[in-house]
XYZ file of C-alpha atoms in Angstrom:
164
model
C 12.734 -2.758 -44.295
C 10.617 -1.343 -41.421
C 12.162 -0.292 -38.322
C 11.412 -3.153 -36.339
C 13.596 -5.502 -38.776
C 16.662 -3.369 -38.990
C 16.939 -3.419 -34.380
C 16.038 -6.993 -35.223
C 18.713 -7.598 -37.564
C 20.879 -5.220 -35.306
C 20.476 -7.387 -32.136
C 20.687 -10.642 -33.356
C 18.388 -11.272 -36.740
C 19.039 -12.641 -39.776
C 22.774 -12.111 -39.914
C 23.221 -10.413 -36.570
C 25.204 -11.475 -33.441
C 23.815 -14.846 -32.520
C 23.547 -16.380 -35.515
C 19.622 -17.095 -37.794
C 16.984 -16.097 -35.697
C 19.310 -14.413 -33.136
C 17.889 -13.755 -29.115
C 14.281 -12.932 -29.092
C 13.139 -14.056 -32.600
C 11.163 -16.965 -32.980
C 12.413 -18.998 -36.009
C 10.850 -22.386 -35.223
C 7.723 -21.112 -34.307
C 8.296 -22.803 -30.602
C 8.407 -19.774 -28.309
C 10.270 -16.738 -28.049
C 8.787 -13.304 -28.357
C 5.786 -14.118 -29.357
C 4.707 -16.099 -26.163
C 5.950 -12.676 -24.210
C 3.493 -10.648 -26.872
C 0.836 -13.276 -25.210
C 1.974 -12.455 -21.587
C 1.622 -8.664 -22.203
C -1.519 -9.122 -24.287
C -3.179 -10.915 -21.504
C -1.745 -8.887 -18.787
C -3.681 -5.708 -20.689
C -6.749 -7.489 -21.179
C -6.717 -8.564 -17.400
C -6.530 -5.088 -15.967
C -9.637 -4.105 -18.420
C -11.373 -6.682 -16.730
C -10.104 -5.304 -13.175
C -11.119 -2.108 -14.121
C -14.154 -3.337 -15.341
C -14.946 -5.178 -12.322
C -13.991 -2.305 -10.266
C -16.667 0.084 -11.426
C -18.978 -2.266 -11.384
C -18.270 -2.939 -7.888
C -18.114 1.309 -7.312
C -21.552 1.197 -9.014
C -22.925 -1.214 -6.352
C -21.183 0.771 -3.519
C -23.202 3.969 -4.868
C -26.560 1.516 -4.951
C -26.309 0.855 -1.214
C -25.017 3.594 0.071
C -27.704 6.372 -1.359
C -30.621 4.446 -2.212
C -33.644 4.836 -0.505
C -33.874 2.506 2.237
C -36.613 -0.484 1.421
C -38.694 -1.548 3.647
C -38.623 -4.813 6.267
C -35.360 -5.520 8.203
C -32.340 -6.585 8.446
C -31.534 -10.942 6.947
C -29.537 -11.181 9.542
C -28.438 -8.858 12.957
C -25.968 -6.498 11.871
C -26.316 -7.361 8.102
C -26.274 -3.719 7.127
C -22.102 -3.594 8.573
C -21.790 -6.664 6.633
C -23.053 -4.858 3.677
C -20.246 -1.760 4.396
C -17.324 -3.833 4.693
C -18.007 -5.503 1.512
C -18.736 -2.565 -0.679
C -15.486 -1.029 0.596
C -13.542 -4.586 0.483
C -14.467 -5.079 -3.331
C -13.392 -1.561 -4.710
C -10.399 -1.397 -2.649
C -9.009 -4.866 -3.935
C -10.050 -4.610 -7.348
C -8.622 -1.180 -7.393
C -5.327 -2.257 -6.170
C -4.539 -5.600 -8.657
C -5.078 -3.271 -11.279
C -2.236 -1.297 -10.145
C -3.674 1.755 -9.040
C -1.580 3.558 -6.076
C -2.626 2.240 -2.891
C -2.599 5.747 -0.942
C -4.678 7.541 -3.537
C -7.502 4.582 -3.692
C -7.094 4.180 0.369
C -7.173 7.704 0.672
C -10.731 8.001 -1.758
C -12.066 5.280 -0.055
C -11.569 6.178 3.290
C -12.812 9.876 2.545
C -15.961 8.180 0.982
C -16.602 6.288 3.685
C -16.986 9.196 6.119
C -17.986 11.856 3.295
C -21.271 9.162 2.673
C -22.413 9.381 6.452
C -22.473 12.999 6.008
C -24.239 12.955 3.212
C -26.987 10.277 4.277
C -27.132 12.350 7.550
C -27.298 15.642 6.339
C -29.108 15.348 2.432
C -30.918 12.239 2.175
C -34.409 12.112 4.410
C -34.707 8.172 4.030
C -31.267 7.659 5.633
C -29.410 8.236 8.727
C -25.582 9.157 9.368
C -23.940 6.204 11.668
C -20.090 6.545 12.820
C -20.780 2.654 13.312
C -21.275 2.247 9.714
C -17.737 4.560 9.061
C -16.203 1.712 11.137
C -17.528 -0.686 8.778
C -16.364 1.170 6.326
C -12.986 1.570 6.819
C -12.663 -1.763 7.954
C -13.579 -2.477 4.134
C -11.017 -1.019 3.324
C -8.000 -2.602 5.534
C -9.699 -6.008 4.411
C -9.514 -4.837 0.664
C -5.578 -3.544 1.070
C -4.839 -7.489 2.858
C -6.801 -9.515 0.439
C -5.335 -7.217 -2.695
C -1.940 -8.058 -1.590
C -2.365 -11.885 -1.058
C -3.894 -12.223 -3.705
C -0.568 -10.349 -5.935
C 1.246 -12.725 -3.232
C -0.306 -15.772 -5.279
C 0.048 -13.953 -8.501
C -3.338 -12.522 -9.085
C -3.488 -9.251 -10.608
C -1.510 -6.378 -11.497
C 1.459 -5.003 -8.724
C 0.993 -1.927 -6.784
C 3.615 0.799 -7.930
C 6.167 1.254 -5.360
C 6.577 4.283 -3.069
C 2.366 4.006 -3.613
């Protein structure tokens, strides 16, 4: 008898308080633990994909924000802020339904934001620093925190510890 069966027998198994089956085992195959195994299982497998998501969205930040600048302009006037709020927006929600604490990934992602400008201004010759685009940024990144938590509101994703 493995451990498992004896606190299974202890709190209501085969012979235990509540009678065949007891609480929590599944004897007719209808539901019980195993459909909370299920809920956990999937629950896992959805923060890998968050995760997952999340640094492929951090890899497409890292694209636009230190690539060499291609040639021709702008789609659209002020398509390059566009560009800034959504490549903080994505990392900042994805980051937060998987659960990560919302000061550390608001406080990375608001350091980034400035820390890039300085580094486009100061190290990269095809780019220049804006404080417009640190705006942008960091408006990403408000947007992100909102659509994170209407989207938990609606029961998407993980929840952000609390005290985060």
């Amino acid at each position: 008898m493995t451990a498992r069966d004896e606190a299974v027998g202890a709190t209501g198994g085969p012979g235990g308080p509540g009678g065949p089956g007891g609480p929590g085992v599944d004897t007719e195959g209808g539901g019980g633990t195993a459909p909370a195994l299920a809920v956990a299982q999937s629950g896992r497998l959805g923060r890998v994909v968050l995760l997952v998501l999340l640094a492929l969205a951090v890899l497409v930040q890292l694209v636009v924000l230190y690539a060499p600048s291609g040639p021709g302009g702008p789609l659209f006037p002020h398509a390059d802020k566009v560009a800034h709020v959504l490549v903080f927006l994505a990392p900042t929600a994805l980051a937060l339904l998987a659960g990560l604490r919302s000061a550390v990934v608001v406080a990375v992602l608001a350091g980034h934001a400035v820390l890039s400008e300085v580094v486009q201004a100061a190290v990269l010759p095809t780019r220049a620093g804006d404080p417009a685009d640190v705006l942008a940024d960091l408006v990403g990144v408000a947007l992100g925190v909102l659509v994170a938590h209407l989207l938990r509101r609606w029961g998407v994703g993980g929840s952000v510890p609390v005290g985060s």
